[in-house]
Coordinates of C-alpha atoms in Angstrom, one line a residue:
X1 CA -33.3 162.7 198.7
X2 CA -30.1 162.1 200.8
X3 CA -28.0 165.1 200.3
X4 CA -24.4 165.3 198.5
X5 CA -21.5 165.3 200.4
X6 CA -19.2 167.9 199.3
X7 CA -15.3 166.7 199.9
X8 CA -12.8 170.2 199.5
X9 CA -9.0 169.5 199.4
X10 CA -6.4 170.3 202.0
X11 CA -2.8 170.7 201.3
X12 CA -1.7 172.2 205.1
X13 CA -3.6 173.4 208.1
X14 CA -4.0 176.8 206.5
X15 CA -6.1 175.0 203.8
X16 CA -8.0 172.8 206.3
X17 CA -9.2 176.3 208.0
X18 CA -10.6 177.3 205.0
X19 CA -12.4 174.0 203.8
X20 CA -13.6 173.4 207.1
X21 CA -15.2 177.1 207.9
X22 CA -16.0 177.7 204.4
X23 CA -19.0 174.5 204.3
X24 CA -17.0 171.4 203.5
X25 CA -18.6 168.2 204.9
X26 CA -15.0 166.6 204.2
X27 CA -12.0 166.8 203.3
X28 CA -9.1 164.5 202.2
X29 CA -5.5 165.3 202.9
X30 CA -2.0 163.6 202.7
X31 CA 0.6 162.5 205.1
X32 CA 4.6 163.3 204.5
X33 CA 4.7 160.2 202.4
X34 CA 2.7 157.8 200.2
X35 CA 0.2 160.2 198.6
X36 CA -0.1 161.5 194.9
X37 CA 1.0 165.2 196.2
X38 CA 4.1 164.8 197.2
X39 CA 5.1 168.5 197.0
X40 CA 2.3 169.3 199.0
X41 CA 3.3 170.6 202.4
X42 CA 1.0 167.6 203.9
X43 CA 0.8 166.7 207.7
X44 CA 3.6 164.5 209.6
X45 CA 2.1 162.1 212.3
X46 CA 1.3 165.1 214.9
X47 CA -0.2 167.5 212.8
X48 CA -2.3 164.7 210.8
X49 CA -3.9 163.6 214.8
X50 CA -4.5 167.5 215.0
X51 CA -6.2 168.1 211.4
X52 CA -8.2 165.0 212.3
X53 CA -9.4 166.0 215.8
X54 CA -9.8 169.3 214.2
X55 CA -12.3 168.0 211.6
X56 CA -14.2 165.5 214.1
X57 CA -14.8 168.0 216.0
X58 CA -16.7 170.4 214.0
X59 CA -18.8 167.1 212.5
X60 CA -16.1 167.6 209.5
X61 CA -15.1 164.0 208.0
X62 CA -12.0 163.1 207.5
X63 CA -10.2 161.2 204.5
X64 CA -6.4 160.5 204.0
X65 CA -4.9 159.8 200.7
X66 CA -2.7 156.9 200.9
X67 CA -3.2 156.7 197.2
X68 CA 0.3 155.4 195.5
X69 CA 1.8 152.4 194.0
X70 CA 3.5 150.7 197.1
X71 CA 7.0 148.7 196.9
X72 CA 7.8 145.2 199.1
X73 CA 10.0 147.2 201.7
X74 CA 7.4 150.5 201.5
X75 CA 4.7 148.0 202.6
X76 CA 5.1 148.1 206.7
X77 CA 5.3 151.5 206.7
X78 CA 2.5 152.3 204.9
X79 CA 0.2 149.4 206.9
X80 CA 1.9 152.2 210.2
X81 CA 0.7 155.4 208.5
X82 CA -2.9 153.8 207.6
X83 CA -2.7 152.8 211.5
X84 CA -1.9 155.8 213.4
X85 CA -4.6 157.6 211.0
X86 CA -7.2 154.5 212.0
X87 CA -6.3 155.1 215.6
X88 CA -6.8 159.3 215.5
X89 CA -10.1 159.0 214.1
X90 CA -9.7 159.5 210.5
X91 CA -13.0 158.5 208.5
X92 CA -11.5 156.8 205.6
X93 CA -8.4 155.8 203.5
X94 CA -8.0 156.4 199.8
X95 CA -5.8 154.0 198.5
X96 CA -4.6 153.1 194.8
X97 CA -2.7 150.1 195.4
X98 CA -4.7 147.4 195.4
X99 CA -2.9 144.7 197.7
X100 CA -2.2 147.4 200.5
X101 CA -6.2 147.8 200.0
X102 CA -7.0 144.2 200.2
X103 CA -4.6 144.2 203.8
X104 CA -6.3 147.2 205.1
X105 CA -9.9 145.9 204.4
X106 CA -9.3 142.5 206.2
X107 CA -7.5 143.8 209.2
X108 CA -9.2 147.1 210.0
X109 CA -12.7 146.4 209.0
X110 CA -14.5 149.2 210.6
X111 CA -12.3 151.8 208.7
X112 CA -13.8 152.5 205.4
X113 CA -11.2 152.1 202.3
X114 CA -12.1 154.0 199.3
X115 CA -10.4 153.1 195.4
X116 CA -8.4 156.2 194.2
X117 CA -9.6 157.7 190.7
X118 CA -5.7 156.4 189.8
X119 CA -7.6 153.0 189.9
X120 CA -9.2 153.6 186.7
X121 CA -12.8 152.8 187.1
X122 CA -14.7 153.7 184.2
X123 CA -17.4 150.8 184.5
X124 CA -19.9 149.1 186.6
X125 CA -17.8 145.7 186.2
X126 CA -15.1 147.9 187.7
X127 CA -17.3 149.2 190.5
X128 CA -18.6 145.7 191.6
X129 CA -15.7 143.8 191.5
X130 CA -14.1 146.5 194.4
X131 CA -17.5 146.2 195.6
X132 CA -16.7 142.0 196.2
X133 CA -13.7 143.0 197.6
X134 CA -15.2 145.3 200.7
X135 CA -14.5 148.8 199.6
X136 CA -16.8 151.1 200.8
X137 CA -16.9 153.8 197.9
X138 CA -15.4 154.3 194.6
X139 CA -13.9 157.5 193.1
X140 CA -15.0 157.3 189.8
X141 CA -12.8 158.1 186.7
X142 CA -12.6 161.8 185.5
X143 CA -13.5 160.8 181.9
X144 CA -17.4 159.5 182.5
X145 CA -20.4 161.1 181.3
X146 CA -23.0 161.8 183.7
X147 CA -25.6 159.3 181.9
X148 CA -22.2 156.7 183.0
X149 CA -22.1 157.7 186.0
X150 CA -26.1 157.3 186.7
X151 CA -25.8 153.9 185.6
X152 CA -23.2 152.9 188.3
X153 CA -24.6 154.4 190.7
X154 CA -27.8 152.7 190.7
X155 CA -26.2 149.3 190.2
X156 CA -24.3 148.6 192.7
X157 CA -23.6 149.2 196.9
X158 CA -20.9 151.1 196.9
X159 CA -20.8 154.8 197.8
X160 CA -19.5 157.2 194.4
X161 CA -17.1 160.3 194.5
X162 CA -17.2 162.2 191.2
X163 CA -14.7 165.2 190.5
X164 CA -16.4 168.6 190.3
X165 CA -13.9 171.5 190.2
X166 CA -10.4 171.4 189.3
X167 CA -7.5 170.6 187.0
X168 CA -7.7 167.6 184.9
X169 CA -5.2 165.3 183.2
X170 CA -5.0 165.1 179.7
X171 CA -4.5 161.4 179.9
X172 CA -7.4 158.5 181.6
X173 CA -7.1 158.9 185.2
X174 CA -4.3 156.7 186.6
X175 CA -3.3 155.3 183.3
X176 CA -0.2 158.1 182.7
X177 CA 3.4 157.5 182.4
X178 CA 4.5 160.3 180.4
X179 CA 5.9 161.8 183.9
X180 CA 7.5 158.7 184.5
X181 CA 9.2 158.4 180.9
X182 CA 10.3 161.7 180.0
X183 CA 11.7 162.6 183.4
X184 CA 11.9 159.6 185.9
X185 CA 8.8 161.1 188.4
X186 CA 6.0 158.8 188.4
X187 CA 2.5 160.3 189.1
X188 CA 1.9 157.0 190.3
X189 CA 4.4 157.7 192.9
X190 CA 2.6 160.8 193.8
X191 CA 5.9 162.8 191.6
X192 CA 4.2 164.3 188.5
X193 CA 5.9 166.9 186.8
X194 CA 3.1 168.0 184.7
X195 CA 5.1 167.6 181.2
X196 CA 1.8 167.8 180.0
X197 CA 1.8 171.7 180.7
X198 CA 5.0 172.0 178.6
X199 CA 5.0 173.6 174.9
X200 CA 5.0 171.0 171.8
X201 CA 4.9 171.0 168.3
X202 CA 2.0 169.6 166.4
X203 CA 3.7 167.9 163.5
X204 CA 2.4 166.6 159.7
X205 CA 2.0 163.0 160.1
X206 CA 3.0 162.9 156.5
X207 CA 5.8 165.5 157.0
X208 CA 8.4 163.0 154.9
X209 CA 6.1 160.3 153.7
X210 CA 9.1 158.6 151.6
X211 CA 11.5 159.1 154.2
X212 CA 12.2 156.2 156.8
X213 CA 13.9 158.2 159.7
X214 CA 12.3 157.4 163.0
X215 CA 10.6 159.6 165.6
X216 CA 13.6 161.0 167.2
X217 CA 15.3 162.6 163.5
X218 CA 12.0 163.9 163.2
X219 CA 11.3 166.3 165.4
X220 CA 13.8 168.4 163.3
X221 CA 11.0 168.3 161.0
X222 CA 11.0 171.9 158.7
X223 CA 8.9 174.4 159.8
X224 CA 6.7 174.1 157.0
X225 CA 5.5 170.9 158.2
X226 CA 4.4 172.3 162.0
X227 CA 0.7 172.7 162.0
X228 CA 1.0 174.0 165.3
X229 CA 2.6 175.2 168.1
X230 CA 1.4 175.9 171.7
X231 CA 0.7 173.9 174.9
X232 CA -1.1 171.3 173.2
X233 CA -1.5 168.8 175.8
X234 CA -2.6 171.4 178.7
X235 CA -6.0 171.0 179.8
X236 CA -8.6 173.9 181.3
X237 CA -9.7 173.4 184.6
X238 CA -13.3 171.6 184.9
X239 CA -15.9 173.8 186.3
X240 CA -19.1 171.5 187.1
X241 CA -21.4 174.2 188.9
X242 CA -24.0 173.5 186.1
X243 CA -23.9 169.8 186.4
X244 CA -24.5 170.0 190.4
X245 CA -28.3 168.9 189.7
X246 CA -27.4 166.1 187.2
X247 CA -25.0 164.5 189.8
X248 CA -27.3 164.7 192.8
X249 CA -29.9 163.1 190.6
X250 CA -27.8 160.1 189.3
X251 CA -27.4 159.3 192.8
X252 CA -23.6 160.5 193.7
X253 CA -22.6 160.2 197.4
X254 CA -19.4 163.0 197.4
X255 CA -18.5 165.6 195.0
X256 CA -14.8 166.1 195.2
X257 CA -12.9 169.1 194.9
X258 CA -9.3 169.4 193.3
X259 CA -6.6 171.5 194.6
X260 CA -4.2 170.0 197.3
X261 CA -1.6 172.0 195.6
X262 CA -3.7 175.3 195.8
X263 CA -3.5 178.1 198.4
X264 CA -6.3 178.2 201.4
X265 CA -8.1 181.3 199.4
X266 CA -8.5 179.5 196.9
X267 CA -9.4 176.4 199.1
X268 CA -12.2 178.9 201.0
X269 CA -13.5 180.0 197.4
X270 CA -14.4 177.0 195.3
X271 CA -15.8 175.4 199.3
X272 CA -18.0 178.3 199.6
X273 CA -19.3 178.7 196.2
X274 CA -20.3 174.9 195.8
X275 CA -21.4 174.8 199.4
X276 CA -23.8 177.5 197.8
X277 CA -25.2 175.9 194.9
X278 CA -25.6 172.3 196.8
X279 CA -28.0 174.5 199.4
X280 CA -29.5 176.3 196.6
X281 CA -30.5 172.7 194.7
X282 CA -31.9 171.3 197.7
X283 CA -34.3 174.3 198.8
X284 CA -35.6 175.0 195.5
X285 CA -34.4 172.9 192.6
X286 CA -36.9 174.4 190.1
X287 CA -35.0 178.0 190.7
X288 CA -31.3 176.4 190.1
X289 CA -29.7 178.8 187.8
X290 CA -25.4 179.7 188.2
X291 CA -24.4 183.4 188.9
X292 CA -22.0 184.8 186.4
X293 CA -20.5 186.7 189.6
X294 CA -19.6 183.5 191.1
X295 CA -18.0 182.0 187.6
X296 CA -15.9 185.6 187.7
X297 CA -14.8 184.8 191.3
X298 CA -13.9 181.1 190.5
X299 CA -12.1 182.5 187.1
X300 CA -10.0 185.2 189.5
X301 CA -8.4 182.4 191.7
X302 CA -7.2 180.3 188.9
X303 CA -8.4 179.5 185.2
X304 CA -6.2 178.5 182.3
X305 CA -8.6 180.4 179.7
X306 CA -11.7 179.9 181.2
X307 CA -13.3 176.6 182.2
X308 CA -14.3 173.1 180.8
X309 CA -17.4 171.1 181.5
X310 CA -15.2 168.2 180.8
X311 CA -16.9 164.7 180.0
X312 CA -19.6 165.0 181.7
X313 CA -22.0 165.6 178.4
X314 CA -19.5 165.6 175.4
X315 CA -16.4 163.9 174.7
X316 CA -12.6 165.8 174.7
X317 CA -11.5 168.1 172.2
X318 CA -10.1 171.6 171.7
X319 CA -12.5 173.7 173.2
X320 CA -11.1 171.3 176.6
X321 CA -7.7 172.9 175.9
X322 CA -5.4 175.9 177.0
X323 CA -3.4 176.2 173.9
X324 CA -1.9 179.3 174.8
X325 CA -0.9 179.0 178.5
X326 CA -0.6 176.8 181.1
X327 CA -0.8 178.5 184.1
X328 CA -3.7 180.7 185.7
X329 CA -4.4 183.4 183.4
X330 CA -6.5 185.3 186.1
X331 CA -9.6 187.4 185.0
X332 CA -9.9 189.9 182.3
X333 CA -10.3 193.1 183.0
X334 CA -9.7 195.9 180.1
X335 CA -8.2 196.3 176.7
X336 CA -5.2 198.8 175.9
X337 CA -6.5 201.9 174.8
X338 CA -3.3 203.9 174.1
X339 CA 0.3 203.2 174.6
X340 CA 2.7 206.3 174.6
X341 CA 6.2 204.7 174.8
X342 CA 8.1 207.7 175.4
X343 CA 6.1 208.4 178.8
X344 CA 6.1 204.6 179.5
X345 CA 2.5 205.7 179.7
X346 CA -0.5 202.9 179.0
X347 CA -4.3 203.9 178.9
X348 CA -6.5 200.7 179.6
X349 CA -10.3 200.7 179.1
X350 CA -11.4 198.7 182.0
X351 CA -14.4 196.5 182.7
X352 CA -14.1 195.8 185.7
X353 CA -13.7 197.5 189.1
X354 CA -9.8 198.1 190.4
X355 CA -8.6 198.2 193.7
X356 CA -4.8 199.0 194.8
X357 CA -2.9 195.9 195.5
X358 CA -4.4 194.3 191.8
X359 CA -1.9 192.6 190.0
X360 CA -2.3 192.6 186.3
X361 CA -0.3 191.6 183.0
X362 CA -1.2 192.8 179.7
X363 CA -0.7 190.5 177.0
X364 CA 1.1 191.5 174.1
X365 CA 2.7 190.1 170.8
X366 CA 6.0 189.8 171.4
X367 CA 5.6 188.9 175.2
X368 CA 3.8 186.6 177.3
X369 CA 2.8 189.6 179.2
X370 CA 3.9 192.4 181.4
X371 CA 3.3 192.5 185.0
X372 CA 2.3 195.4 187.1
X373 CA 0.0 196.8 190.2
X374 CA -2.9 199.2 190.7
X375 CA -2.0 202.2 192.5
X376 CA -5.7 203.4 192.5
X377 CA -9.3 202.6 192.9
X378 CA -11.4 202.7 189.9
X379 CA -14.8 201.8 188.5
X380 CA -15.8 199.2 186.0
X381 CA -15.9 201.3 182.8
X382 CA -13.3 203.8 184.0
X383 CA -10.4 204.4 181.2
X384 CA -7.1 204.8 184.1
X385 CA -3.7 205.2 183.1
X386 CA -0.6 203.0 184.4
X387 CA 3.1 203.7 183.8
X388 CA 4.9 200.6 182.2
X389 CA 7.3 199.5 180.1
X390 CA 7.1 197.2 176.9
X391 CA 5.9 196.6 173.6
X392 CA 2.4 197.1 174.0
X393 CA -0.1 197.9 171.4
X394 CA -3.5 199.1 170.9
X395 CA -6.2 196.2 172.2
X396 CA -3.7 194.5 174.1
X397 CA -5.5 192.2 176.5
X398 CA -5.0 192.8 180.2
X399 CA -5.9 190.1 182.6
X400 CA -6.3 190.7 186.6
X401 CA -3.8 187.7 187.8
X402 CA -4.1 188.7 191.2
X403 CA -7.7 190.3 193.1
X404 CA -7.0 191.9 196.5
X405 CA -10.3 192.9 197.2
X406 CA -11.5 189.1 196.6
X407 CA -8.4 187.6 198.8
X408 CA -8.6 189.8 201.6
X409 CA -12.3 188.7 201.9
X410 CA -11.5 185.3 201.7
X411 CA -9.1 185.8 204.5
X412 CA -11.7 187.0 206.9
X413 CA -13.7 183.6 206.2
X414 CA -11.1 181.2 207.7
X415 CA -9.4 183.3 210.2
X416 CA -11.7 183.0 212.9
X417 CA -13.3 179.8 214.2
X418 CA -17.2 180.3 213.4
X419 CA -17.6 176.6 212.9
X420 CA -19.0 175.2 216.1
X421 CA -20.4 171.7 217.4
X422 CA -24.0 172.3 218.8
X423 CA -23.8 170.7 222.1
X424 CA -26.1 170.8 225.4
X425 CA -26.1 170.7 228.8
X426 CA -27.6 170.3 232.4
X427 CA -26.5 172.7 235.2
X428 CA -27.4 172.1 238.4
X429 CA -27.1 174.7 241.7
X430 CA -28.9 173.2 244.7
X431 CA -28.1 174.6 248.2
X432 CA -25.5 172.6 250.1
X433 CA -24.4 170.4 246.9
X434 CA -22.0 170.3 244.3
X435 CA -22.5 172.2 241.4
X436 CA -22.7 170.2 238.9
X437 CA -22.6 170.6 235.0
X438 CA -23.3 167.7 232.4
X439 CA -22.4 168.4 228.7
X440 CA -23.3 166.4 225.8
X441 CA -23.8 166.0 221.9
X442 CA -25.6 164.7 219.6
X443 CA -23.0 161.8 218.6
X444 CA -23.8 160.0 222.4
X445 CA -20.2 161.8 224.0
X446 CA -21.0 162.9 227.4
X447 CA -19.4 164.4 230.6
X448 CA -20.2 165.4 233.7
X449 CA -18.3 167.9 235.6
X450 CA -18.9 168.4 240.0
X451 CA -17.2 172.0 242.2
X452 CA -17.3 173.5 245.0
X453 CA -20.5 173.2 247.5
X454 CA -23.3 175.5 246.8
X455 CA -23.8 178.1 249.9
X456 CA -26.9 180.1 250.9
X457 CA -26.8 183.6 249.8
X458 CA -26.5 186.5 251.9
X459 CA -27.5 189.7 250.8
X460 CA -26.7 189.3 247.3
X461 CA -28.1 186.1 245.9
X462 CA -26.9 184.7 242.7
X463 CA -29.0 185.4 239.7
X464 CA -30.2 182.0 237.6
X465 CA -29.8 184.3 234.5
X466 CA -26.1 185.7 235.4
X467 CA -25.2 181.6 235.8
X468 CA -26.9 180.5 232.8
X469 CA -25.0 183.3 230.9
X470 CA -22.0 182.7 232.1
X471 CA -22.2 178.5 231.5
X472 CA -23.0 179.2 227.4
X473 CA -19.6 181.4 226.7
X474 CA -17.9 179.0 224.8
X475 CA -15.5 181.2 223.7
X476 CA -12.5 179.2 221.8
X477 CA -13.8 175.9 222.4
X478 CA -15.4 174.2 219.1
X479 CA -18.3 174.1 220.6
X480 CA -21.8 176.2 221.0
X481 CA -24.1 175.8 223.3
X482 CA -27.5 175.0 221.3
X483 CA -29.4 174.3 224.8
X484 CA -29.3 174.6 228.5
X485 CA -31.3 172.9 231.4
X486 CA -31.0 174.4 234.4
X487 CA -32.3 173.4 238.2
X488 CA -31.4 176.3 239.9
X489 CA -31.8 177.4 243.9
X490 CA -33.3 180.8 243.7
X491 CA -31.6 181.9 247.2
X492 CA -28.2 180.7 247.0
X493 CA -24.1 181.6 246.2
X494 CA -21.5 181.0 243.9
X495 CA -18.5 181.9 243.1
X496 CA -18.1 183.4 239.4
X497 CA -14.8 181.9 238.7
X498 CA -15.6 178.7 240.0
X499 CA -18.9 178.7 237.7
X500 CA -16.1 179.8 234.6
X501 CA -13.6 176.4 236.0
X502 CA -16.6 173.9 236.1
X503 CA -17.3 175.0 232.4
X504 CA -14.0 175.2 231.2
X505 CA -13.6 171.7 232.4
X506 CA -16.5 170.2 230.8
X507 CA -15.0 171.9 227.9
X508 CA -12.2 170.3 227.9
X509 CA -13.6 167.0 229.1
X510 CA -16.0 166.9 226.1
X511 CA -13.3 168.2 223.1
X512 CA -11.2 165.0 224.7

């Protein structure tokens, strides 16, 4: 069984860090124009050739989202962007736009184009007709069920990219232009301003059945006639950790993360938590079950009242939906116990464990919430006591919107490089020659790197083991040194630091 790629996203360098050193096998970012995230930082040309070499040089794909509806006079510069990315090493284009895709494919035909979600392909029709056209994958529309998705999969060429974690659109992927007509931002112009997270009214379809006033006279509709009230059109985030096995067995190539808009911790969470369960599937499949700790720890970084399987086995409906708020509602973590208003004093039952630095908002009645930090450490179970001001009542809810224990270690994951390229080498010390160092991979790069002649030793002869130890620091480099061959003169001398040049140089020679 081949096994799954898993693609994280990456909104800024940051982000990359933490996809990267976290287990991603790719990742898929956007330049300073043409791509759906617009308000993403993204990369300009010089950092996009530096995420890119960063990436190929840790055996990390690379994909660049150049997926947005192009005009005539975009059309040059977008064929420019596509070409500096082709020419830096990136391992793919996703593109939307089918004529820029149809240019790309014919006149760089060793770059791999892949079809955007916003393409809308919900069918195996679909699927082969891109397939016709040279497209090397497909990334399949959010609303397919996995027994849809099987089906593709096993009828056609083409490589498949299903979503697995992440927000989802209330509307079929691509197909939206609520953006676009209620505020002049198209999504399909990478500008979506998410009216769907806005609050609306759910109205009586028969509200004035006599009457003949049109739409727009009756939204002043009385407020008998409101059914209901809320962010109706405000999805949860998809959560797919139980569906890992399904996808893998229908025969998916890449499961794709959401989240170019999200910060690197949360970038490093959802990365290492799927990287997890992938591994776990493919050494034992029979003893694939989800931790609840690892569904708290996704829930921490961002939820919108809890998760959704989406369509994966069912179709849409209100359990899919965050009625009452759009954005992350965090994790829950106690229930008022006792409010005393005249101490500004609030006793919370708690249920999970607190640290100092925890943000958390209690939700109330009259208010959204009210926001506040931990001052103390405490134990699940503890009862603690805050000072705070508001109208808070008995059994108030009181969510933890912000985990400092869980972002500080999250930190330590991407802040230092532990992501290296095996690599291997050949030293060679022979009296009254150059030493010499070759350096290779396992992708057929090679170099070979000459110094200073080797001298016969004097009193002090240099030790094999003291040059062999020396050759494998590898330090900052990307690299580690998986195996070294040595031909070494047992009576003969070196300089150290002209041992600790020859390597730097292959080094270098090798990461160019």
């Amino acid at each position: 069984m081949k096994k799954i790629e898993l693609l994280a996203p990456v909104g800024d360098f940051e982000c990359l860090k933490a996809a990267v050193q976290n287990g991603a096998d790719s990742v898929y970012f956007g330049a300073n124009m043409f791509n759906a995230r617009a308000s993403a930082k993204n990369f300009d040309i010089d950092t996009l050739k530096q995420a890119i070499e960063y990436c190929n040089l840790r055996n990390v794909k690379s994909h660049l989202t150049l997926n947005i509806l192009i005009k005539n006079n975009e059309f040059e510069d977008a064929v420019f962007l596509a070409k500096k990315a082709y020419e830096f090493g990136v391992d793919s284009i996703i593109v939307q736009d089918f004529g820029l895709a149809n240019f790309l494919i014919k006149h760089f035909p060793y770059m791999s184009i892949h079809a955007s979600t916003q393409m809308s392909i919900h069918n195996l029709e679909g699927a082969l007709e891109l397939q016709k056209l040279g497209f090397k994958r497909v990334v399949l529309a959010r609303e397919l069920a996995i027994n849809e998705i099987e089906y593709i999969c096993q009828n056609c060429n083409l490589e498949t990219e299903a979503f697995i974690h992440g927000a989802l659109c209330i509307s079929y992927s691509g197909q939206c232009l609520f953006s676009s007509l209620v505020g002049g931002r198209s999504a399909n112009r990478g500008k979506c301003a998410g009216p769907c997270r806005l609050p609306y009214e759910l109205i009586s379809e028969n509200a004035d059945s006599n009457s003949k006033e049109n739409i727009i006279s009756k939204l002043s509709v009385k407020k008998d006639k409101i059914l209901e009230k809320g962010y109706l059109l405000s999805t949860k985030d998809l959560c797919g950790l139980s569906y890992i096995p399904n996808l893998i067995d229908a025969g998916v190539t890449s499961l794709k993360i959401e989240g170019r808009m999200k910060t690197p911790e949360y970038v490093a969470t959802v990365t290492k938590i799927y990287r997890k369960y992938i591994d776990l599937y493919f050494e034992n499949s029979e003893e694939y079950k989800v931790d609840p700790a690892d569904i708290k720890a996704l829930q921490q970084l961002f939820n919108r009242g809890g998760f959704t399987e989406g369509y994966y086995t069912s179709f849409a409906g209100r359990e899919m939906m965050s009625i009452e708020r759009p954005k992350s509602w965090g994790l829950k973590v106690g229930i008022v116990d006792k409010y005393l208003p005249k101490y500004k004093k609030v006793t919370i039952r708690t249920r999970e464990p607190l640290v100092p630095g925890d943000g958390l908002e209690i939700w109330t009645q009259t208010e959204p919430h009210v926001g506040t930090n931990v001052s103390k450490h405490s134990k699940a179970g503890e009862v603690i006591t805050i000072t705070l001001e508001g109208d808070i009542n008995k059994n108030d809810v009181v969510y933890r919107t912000f985990g400092k224990a869980l972002q500080d270690e999250l930190k330590k994951t991407y802040e230092k490089d532990t992501r290296k390229l095996p690599i291997y080498g050949m030293l060679r010390v022979k009296e009254g020659e150059p030493i010499s160092l070759q350096l290779w991979d396992n992708g057929g790069n090679s170099v070979f790197v000459s110094g200073s002649i080797v001298e016969p030793a004097g009193s002090s002869p240099m030790l094999p083991m003291k040059l062999r130890e020396n050759i494998s620091k590898m330090g900052a480099t990307p690299f580690v040194l998986a195996d070294l061959q040595t031909d070494i003169d047992r009576y003969i001398y070196v300089n150290i630091s002209e041992v600790n040049r020859v390597r730097r140089a292959a080094c270098e020679a090798l990461e160019a």
